[in-house]
Every structure is written in C-alpha cells, then in structure tokens.
Amino acid sequence: MPLEIERKFRPASFEPPGTAVREHIEQGYIAIKDDGTEVRLRRIGGSRVLGVKRATGGEASVRVEVERELGEQEFTELWPATAGARLVKDRYTFASAGVTIHVDVYQGELTGLLTAEVEFGSVAEAEAFTPPDWFGVEITGVRGYKNQTLATRGLPES
Amino acid sequence: MPLEIERKFRPASFEPPGTAVREHIEQGYIAIKDDGTEVRLRRIGGSRVLGVKRATGGEASVRVEVERELGEQEFTELWPATAGARLVKDRYTFASAGVTIHVDVYQGELTGLLTAEVEFGSVAEAEAFTPPDWFGVEITGVRGYKNQTLATRGLPES
C-alpha cells in the first residue's frame, strides 16, 4: 500500500470493544528528517518490520510507505540505532461505522495518551468521514502528536 | 551477511581485467546519522535495494548491514528523499590473488576518483591481506572517502 491517507484524533478515554484485536508495539526511529521522512523499526506481535515513510508534500495526511520484514537478528542488530527515539504502545483494531479504527494506548513516559486513527482509500473518503463523539479533538497532521515526535520529545505541552 | 569487514584503497589508475563484471550503480542516501548509520537506496543493474548500515563502534571497518529488494514504484516514490545525497559509479568486480576486488569508477562530480575494496570474513583475514601495488594509498575508515560523505560533500580536499 504505497499511499497512506489517514485522520487522527485524541480520545479522552477508551473502552476496547469485545471485537477489538490487541497488538503490542515497540517502535524506534533510525532516522527522522526535517521534511518528515522517517525510517522506523517496529516489533508488532511476532513480526519485526523495517519501514520508510516519505511525506509527499502538499496534503499533510498523504504519505508514501514501504515496509519489509526483518529477521530477529537483523532487528536486534539495527535496534541500537534507534536510541533516544522509541515508544511503546498497545494497538486496538476494530471495525465501527463502516471503517477500521486503530486506537493506540501509549505506555512508558507517554502513559495517559490515547489516539484513534482511521485510514482511507482516498482524500474524498477522508473528508467525508464523520468521527464519532468519543474520538475527541482532531490531531491530523499535528506535528506534536506524530509518533516520530512523541518518541523523541515526549508529550506535547498543551 | 550481517557483518561487513573491508579494506579500501585509492588507485591512481585502473585498467579492468577481461574477467571483470561491470555494474552501473546509482545510489542516494535517505539518511546519514552522526554515528555513521546510513539508510541508502541503490539501483544496481536491474535491481533496486533499500539498505541500512549501522556502525558497531570500536573497529571502524566492521558494520552491520541489512538489505531488501524494492519494486520499481517503491523505489521511485522514495528516491526524492535522497535529494542532495546521491552518487553514480561503475563497479568492476573480479577475483585476484585469492580475494574478490571491487573497483568503483565514479562519475559526475566525482569523475576521476577510483576506489578499490576487498571484503573479508574476519578481522584477522583483513589484517593479513597484502594489497597489490596498484591499489595505491589505503583509505579504510577515512571519513572523506565514505560514499555517504562523497555523496553529500563531493571529493575530499587532499
């Protein structure tokens, strides 16, 4: 999936529905560039993934993403390159109101932060989406809530 | 091959032997970190490769390397992230004196630069290697001759 079009929100609280699938995620950034391009290592469930995302400019929520599986040894050898740029979270995934919702429950220094994300097939679909009340304030494209920022600078002030 | 142990030299001139295999290489760096970790895109012959190298500290010539093939579209979409950090070269590979030698003939702004590299299975083998006269001066670990430096800063002054 080369293009990623998403909207992101900050719920005040979250009770996982019984249908939600929970995954534990540890991720760290090998590189974060000024233009938003990021190189990420992620351990999710039993798999390990190297990912590169590039902001395409213009529409802030549209990004190019490439991911590849890594072996355990490869992951372990590269992981030290993410020092100082890591985060841990549980991700709950479930369907609701015709879309797939990911709710991330952050841990460690970010404990208390919740985010809800929905990915769309087109910008038109993204714009047509009406978030449920519990989604709270929208933080799509807000730099302080990007995972790359959270991993390096912690929670935003406000 | 997770570990890379190599020695590198700067020949003054080079005449490819008849047995040499020639490959055209275009490479660009998505990220180059202060600790030497690099994230690279490389088009070599008909293949496209995403590579991550991490310096392991201590022995300068020992590095961890992970590479994955990319599709043409993935490569094309990520390539703009390498702007300002690219180089082009022809690589000649051949066996001589019991080792495999790579000679890189740089192009574009780096025209005139030649480098010869040999990879080894162990540090002991690397230390035991006696370079042929035509290899010229040794530049193993010299920062100015690293491809990541050449791609961003051009030829070293001296």
CSV table of C-alpha atoms in Angstrom, one decimal:
chain,number,residue,atom,x,y,z
A,1,MET,CA,0.0,0.0,0.0
A,2,PRO,CA,2.1,2.9,-1.2
A,3,LEU,CA,-0.2,5.8,-0.2
A,4,GLU,CA,-1.4,6.4,3.3
A,5,ILE,CA,-4.4,8.7,3.8
A,6,GLU,CA,-5.5,9.0,7.4
A,7,ARG,CA,-7.2,11.1,10.0
A,8,LYS,CA,-6.2,11.0,13.7
A,9,PHE,CA,-7.9,12.0,16.9
A,10,ARG,CA,-7.3,12.2,20.6
A,11,PRO,CA,-10.0,10.4,22.7
A,12,ALA,CA,-10.1,11.3,26.4
A,13,SER,CA,-10.9,7.7,27.3
A,14,PHE,CA,-11.3,4.4,25.6
A,15,GLU,CA,-13.0,1.1,26.5
A,16,PRO,CA,-12.0,-1.6,23.9
A,17,PRO,CA,-15.0,-3.3,22.3
A,18,GLY,CA,-15.1,-7.1,22.7
A,19,THR,CA,-14.3,-7.4,18.9
A,20,ALA,CA,-11.0,-5.4,19.2
A,21,VAL,CA,-7.8,-7.2,18.3
A,22,ARG,CA,-4.9,-6.1,20.6
A,23,GLU,CA,-1.3,-5.9,19.5
A,24,HIS,CA,1.7,-4.8,21.5
A,25,ILE,CA,4.0,-2.5,19.5
A,26,GLU,CA,7.6,-1.4,20.3
A,27,GLN,CA,8.9,1.1,17.7
A,28,GLY,CA,12.0,3.1,17.3
A,29,TYR,CA,13.2,5.6,14.7
A,30,ILE,CA,16.6,5.1,12.9
A,31,ALA,CA,16.1,8.5,11.3
A,32,ILE,CA,13.7,11.4,11.2
A,33,LYS,CA,14.4,14.1,8.6
A,34,ASP,CA,13.3,17.7,8.6
A,35,ASP,CA,11.0,17.0,5.7
A,36,GLY,CA,9.2,14.4,7.8
A,37,THR,CA,10.8,11.4,6.1
A,38,GLU,CA,11.2,8.6,8.7
A,39,VAL,CA,13.0,5.3,8.9
A,40,ARG,CA,11.4,3.1,11.5
A,41,LEU,CA,11.9,-0.3,13.2
A,42,ARG,CA,8.7,-1.8,14.6
A,43,ARG,CA,8.2,-5.0,16.6
A,44,ILE,CA,4.5,-5.8,16.4
A,45,GLY,CA,3.2,-9.1,17.8
A,46,GLY,CA,5.6,-11.7,16.4
A,47,SER,CA,6.9,-9.8,13.5
A,48,ARG,CA,9.6,-7.2,13.0
A,49,VAL,CA,9.3,-4.6,10.4
A,50,LEU,CA,11.6,-2.0,8.7
A,51,GLY,CA,9.6,0.9,7.3
A,52,VAL,CA,10.4,4.0,5.4
A,53,LYS,CA,7.8,6.8,5.1
A,54,ARG,CA,8.1,9.9,3.0
A,55,ALA,CA,5.9,12.9,3.2
A,56,THR,CA,4.8,13.7,-0.4
A,57,GLY,CA,4.2,17.4,0.4
A,58,GLY,CA,1.0,19.3,-0.1
A,59,GLU,CA,-1.7,17.3,1.6
A,60,ALA,CA,-0.2,16.6,5.1
A,61,SER,CA,-2.0,13.4,5.6
A,62,VAL,CA,-0.8,11.7,2.4
A,63,ARG,CA,2.4,9.7,2.7
A,64,VAL,CA,4.4,7.1,0.8
A,65,GLU,CA,5.2,4.0,2.9
A,66,VAL,CA,7.5,1.0,2.2
A,67,GLU,CA,7.8,-1.9,4.7
A,68,ARG,CA,9.9,-5.0,4.8
A,69,GLU,CA,10.0,-7.9,7.3
A,70,LEU,CA,13.3,-8.3,9.2
A,71,GLY,CA,14.8,-11.4,10.9
A,72,GLU,CA,15.2,-11.4,14.7
A,73,GLN,CA,19.0,-11.0,14.4
A,74,GLU,CA,18.7,-8.2,11.8
A,75,PHE,CA,16.2,-6.4,14.0
A,76,THR,CA,18.4,-6.8,17.2
A,77,GLU,CA,21.5,-5.5,15.4
A,78,LEU,CA,19.8,-2.4,14.0
A,79,TRP,CA,17.8,-1.6,17.1
A,80,PRO,CA,20.6,0.3,18.9
A,81,ALA,CA,20.4,2.9,16.1
A,82,THR,CA,17.0,3.9,17.5
A,83,ALA,CA,18.3,5.0,20.9
A,84,GLY,CA,16.5,8.1,22.2
A,85,ALA,CA,13.7,7.7,19.7
A,86,ARG,CA,11.5,4.9,20.9
A,87,LEU,CA,7.9,4.4,22.1
A,88,VAL,CA,5.8,1.5,23.3
A,89,LYS,CA,2.0,1.2,22.9
A,90,ASP,CA,-0.9,-1.3,22.7
A,91,ARG,CA,-2.9,-1.0,19.5
A,92,TYR,CA,-6.6,-2.0,19.4
A,93,THR,CA,-8.1,-2.6,16.0
A,94,PHE,CA,-11.8,-2.9,15.3
A,95,ALA,CA,-14.5,-2.1,12.8
A,96,SER,CA,-17.1,0.5,13.6
A,97,ALA,CA,-19.5,2.6,11.5
A,98,GLY,CA,-18.1,1.2,8.2
A,99,VAL,CA,-14.4,2.0,8.9
A,100,THR,CA,-11.5,0.3,10.6
A,101,ILE,CA,-10.3,2.1,13.7
A,102,HIS,CA,-6.9,1.8,15.4
A,103,VAL,CA,-6.7,3.1,18.9
A,104,ASP,CA,-3.2,3.4,20.4
A,105,VAL,CA,-2.8,3.2,24.1
A,106,TYR,CA,0.6,4.6,24.9
A,107,GLN,CA,2.8,3.3,27.7
A,108,GLY,CA,6.0,4.3,29.5
A,109,GLU,CA,6.6,8.1,29.5
A,110,LEU,CA,3.6,8.6,27.3
A,111,THR,CA,1.1,6.8,29.6
A,112,GLY,CA,-2.2,8.5,29.5
A,113,LEU,CA,-2.1,9.4,25.8
A,114,LEU,CA,-4.7,7.8,23.6
A,115,THR,CA,-5.0,8.2,19.8
A,116,ALA,CA,-7.6,7.0,17.3
A,117,GLU,CA,-6.7,6.7,13.6
A,118,VAL,CA,-8.7,5.8,10.5
A,119,GLU,CA,-7.1,5.1,7.1
A,120,PHE,CA,-9.0,5.9,3.9
A,121,GLY,CA,-8.8,4.9,0.3
A,122,SER,CA,-9.0,8.4,-1.0
A,123,VAL,CA,-8.8,12.1,0.2
A,124,ALA,CA,-12.5,12.4,-0.7
A,125,GLU,CA,-13.4,9.5,1.7
A,126,ALA,CA,-11.2,11.0,4.4
A,127,GLU,CA,-13.0,14.3,4.1
A,128,ALA,CA,-16.5,12.7,4.1
A,129,PHE,CA,-15.8,10.8,7.4
A,130,THR,CA,-17.8,12.0,10.4
A,131,PRO,CA,-15.9,11.0,13.6
A,132,PRO,CA,-17.9,9.6,16.5
A,133,ASP,CA,-18.2,11.8,19.6
A,134,TRP,CA,-15.8,9.7,21.7
A,135,PHE,CA,-12.9,10.4,19.1
A,136,GLY,CA,-12.4,13.8,20.8
A,137,VAL,CA,-10.3,16.5,19.2
A,138,GLU,CA,-8.8,16.0,15.8
A,139,ILE,CA,-5.0,16.0,15.6
A,140,THR,CA,-4.5,15.0,11.9
A,141,GLY,CA,-1.1,16.4,10.8
A,142,VAL,CA,-0.4,18.0,14.2
A,143,ARG,CA,3.4,17.6,14.5
A,144,GLY,CA,3.5,17.2,18.3
A,145,TYR,CA,1.3,14.1,18.0
A,146,LYS,CA,3.3,12.3,15.3
A,147,ASN,CA,4.8,9.2,16.6
A,148,GLN,CA,8.2,10.4,15.5
A,149,THR,CA,7.8,13.5,17.6
A,150,LEU,CA,6.3,11.6,20.6
A,151,ALA,CA,9.3,9.2,20.5
A,152,THR,CA,11.9,11.9,20.6
A,153,ARG,CA,10.2,14.7,22.6
A,154,GLY,CA,7.5,13.1,24.6
A,155,LEU,CA,4.0,14.5,25.1
A,156,PRO,CA,3.1,18.0,23.7
A,157,GLU,CA,2.8,20.7,26.3
A,158,SER,CA,-0.9,21.5,25.7
B,1,MET,CA,25.6,-11.2,5.7
B,2,PRO,CA,25.2,-9.1,8.8
B,3,LEU,CA,28.9,-8.1,9.3
B,4,GLU,CA,30.9,-6.2,6.8
B,5,ILE,CA,34.7,-6.2,7.2
B,6,GLU,CA,36.5,-4.4,4.5
B,7,ARG,CA,39.6,-2.5,3.5
B,8,LYS,CA,39.5,0.3,1.0
B,9,PHE,CA,42.2,1.9,-1.2
B,10,ARG,CA,42.6,4.7,-3.8
B,11,PRO,CA,44.3,3.5,-7.0
B,12,ALA,CA,45.7,6.2,-9.3
B,13,SER,CA,44.6,4.4,-12.4
B,14,PHE,CA,42.7,1.2,-13.3
B,15,GLU,CA,42.5,-1.0,-16.4
B,16,PRO,CA,39.7,-3.5,-15.9
B,17,PRO,CA,40.8,-7.1,-16.5
B,18,GLY,CA,38.9,-9.1,-19.1
B,19,THR,CA,37.3,-11.2,-16.3
B,20,ALA,CA,35.8,-8.2,-14.6
B,21,VAL,CA,32.0,-7.9,-14.3
B,22,ARG,CA,30.8,-4.3,-14.7
B,23,GLU,CA,27.7,-2.9,-12.9
B,24,HIS,CA,26.3,0.6,-13.1
B,25,ILE,CA,25.2,1.9,-9.7
B,26,GLU,CA,23.1,4.9,-8.8
B,27,GLN,CA,22.7,5.4,-5.1
B,28,GLY,CA,21.3,8.0,-2.8
B,29,TYR,CA,21.0,8.4,1.0
B,30,ILE,CA,17.7,8.8,2.7
B,31,ALA,CA,19.5,9.4,6.0
B,32,ILE,CA,23.1,9.7,7.3
B,33,LYS,CA,23.4,9.9,11.1
B,34,ASP,CA,26.2,11.4,13.2
B,35,ASP,CA,27.1,7.9,14.4
B,36,GLY,CA,27.6,6.7,10.8
B,37,THR,CA,24.3,4.9,10.5
B,38,GLU,CA,23.0,5.2,6.9
B,39,VAL,CA,19.8,4.4,5.0
B,40,ARG,CA,20.5,4.0,1.4
B,41,LEU,CA,18.7,3.4,-1.9
B,42,ARG,CA,20.7,1.8,-4.6
B,43,ARG,CA,19.8,0.9,-8.2
B,44,ILE,CA,22.4,-1.7,-9.4
B,45,GLY,CA,21.9,-3.4,-12.7
B,46,GLY,CA,18.3,-4.4,-12.9
B,47,SER,CA,17.6,-4.4,-9.2
B,48,ARG,CA,16.7,-1.8,-6.6
B,49,VAL,CA,17.8,-2.1,-3.0
B,50,LEU,CA,16.9,-0.5,0.3
B,51,GLY,CA,19.8,-0.8,2.7
B,52,VAL,CA,20.5,0.1,6.3
B,53,LYS,CA,24.0,0.1,7.7
B,54,ARG,CA,25.0,0.7,11.3
B,55,ALA,CA,28.5,1.2,12.6
B,56,THR,CA,29.0,-1.1,15.5
B,57,GLY,CA,31.6,1.2,17.1
B,58,GLY,CA,35.2,0.1,18.0
B,59,GLU,CA,36.6,-1.4,14.9
B,60,ALA,CA,35.8,1.2,12.2
B,61,SER,CA,35.7,-1.3,9.3
B,62,VAL,CA,33.1,-3.6,10.9
B,63,ARG,CA,29.5,-2.8,10.1
B,64,VAL,CA,26.0,-4.3,10.3
B,65,GLU,CA,24.1,-4.3,7.1
B,66,VAL,CA,20.5,-5.2,6.2
B,67,GLU,CA,19.3,-5.0,2.6
B,68,ARG,CA,15.9,-5.6,0.9
B,69,GLU,CA,14.7,-5.5,-2.7
B,70,LEU,CA,12.3,-2.8,-3.7
B,71,GLY,CA,9.8,-2.7,-6.5
B,72,GLU,CA,10.2,0.0,-9.2
B,73,GLN,CA,7.3,2.1,-7.9
B,74,GLU,CA,8.5,1.9,-4.3
B,75,PHE,CA,12.0,2.9,-5.4
B,76,THR,CA,10.7,5.8,-7.5
B,77,GLU,CA,8.5,7.1,-4.7
B,78,LEU,CA,11.2,7.0,-2.1
B,79,TRP,CA,14.0,8.4,-4.4
B,80,PRO,CA,13.1,12.1,-3.9
B,81,ALA,CA,14.1,11.6,-0.2
B,82,THR,CA,17.7,11.3,-1.3
B,83,ALA,CA,18.0,14.7,-2.9
B,84,GLY,CA,21.4,16.3,-2.3
B,85,ALA,CA,22.9,13.0,-1.3
B,86,ARG,CA,23.5,11.0,-4.5
B,87,LEU,CA,26.3,9.5,-6.5
B,88,VAL,CA,26.8,7.5,-9.7
B,89,LYS,CA,29.6,5.0,-10.4
B,90,ASP,CA,30.6,1.9,-12.4
B,91,ARG,CA,31.6,-1.1,-10.3
B,92,TYR,CA,34.1,-3.6,-11.6
B,93,THR,CA,34.2,-6.9,-9.7
B,94,PHE,CA,36.9,-9.6,-10.2
B,95,ALA,CA,39.0,-12.2,-8.4
B,96,SER,CA,42.7,-11.7,-7.9
B,97,ALA,CA,45.3,-13.0,-5.5
B,98,GLY,CA,42.7,-15.1,-3.7
B,99,VAL,CA,40.3,-12.3,-2.9
B,100,THR,CA,37.3,-10.6,-4.6
B,101,ILE,CA,38.1,-7.0,-5.6
B,102,HIS,CA,35.5,-4.2,-6.3
B,103,VAL,CA,36.8,-1.2,-8.1
B,104,ASP,CA,34.5,1.7,-8.3
B,105,VAL,CA,34.9,4.3,-11.1
B,106,TYR,CA,33.0,7.4,-10.0
B,107,GLN,CA,31.1,9.6,-12.4
B,108,GLY,CA,29.5,13.1,-12.5
B,109,GLU,CA,31.0,15.5,-10.0
B,110,LEU,CA,33.3,12.7,-8.7
B,111,THR,CA,34.8,11.9,-12.1
B,112,GLY,CA,38.5,10.9,-11.7
B,113,LEU,CA,38.0,9.2,-8.3
B,114,LEU,CA,38.8,5.4,-8.2
B,115,THR,CA,38.4,3.2,-5.2
B,116,ALA,CA,39.3,-0.5,-4.7
B,117,GLU,CA,37.6,-2.5,-1.9
B,118,VAL,CA,38.1,-6.0,-0.6
B,119,GLU,CA,35.7,-7.7,1.9
B,120,PHE,CA,36.9,-10.2,4.4
B,121,GLY,CA,35.4,-13.0,6.5
B,122,SER,CA,37.2,-11.9,9.7
B,123,VAL,CA,39.3,-9.1,11.1
B,124,ALA,CA,42.3,-11.5,11.1
B,125,GLU,CA,42.0,-12.1,7.3
B,126,ALA,CA,41.6,-8.3,6.8
B,127,GLU,CA,44.8,-7.6,8.7
B,128,ALA,CA,46.7,-10.4,6.9
B,129,PHE,CA,45.9,-9.0,3.4
B,130,THR,CA,48.8,-7.5,1.5
B,131,PRO,CA,47.4,-5.1,-1.1
B,132,PRO,CA,48.9,-5.2,-4.7
B,133,ASP,CA,51.0,-2.1,-5.6
B,134,TRP,CA,48.3,-0.7,-8.0
B,135,PHE,CA,45.9,-0.3,-5.0
B,136,GLY,CA,47.7,2.9,-4.0
B,137,VAL,CA,47.1,4.6,-0.7
B,138,GLU,CA,44.8,2.9,1.9
B,139,ILE,CA,41.7,4.9,2.8
B,140,THR,CA,40.0,2.3,5.1
B,141,GLY,CA,37.8,4.2,7.6
B,142,VAL,CA,38.7,7.6,6.2
B,143,ARG,CA,35.6,9.6,6.5
B,144,GLY,CA,36.1,11.8,3.4
B,145,TYR,CA,36.1,8.8,1.2
B,146,LYS,CA,33.0,7.1,2.6
B,147,ASN,CA,30.3,7.0,-0.1
B,148,GLN,CA,27.9,8.8,2.3
B,149,THR,CA,30.4,11.7,2.5
B,150,LEU,CA,31.2,11.7,-1.2
B,151,ALA,CA,27.5,11.9,-2.0
B,152,THR,CA,26.9,14.9,0.2
B,153,ARG,CA,30.2,16.8,0.2
B,154,GLY,CA,32.0,15.7,-3.0
B,155,LEU,CA,35.7,14.9,-3.2
B,156,PRO,CA,37.9,15.5,-0.2
B,157,GLU,CA,40.3,18.5,-0.5
B,158,SER,CA,43.6,16.5,-0.3
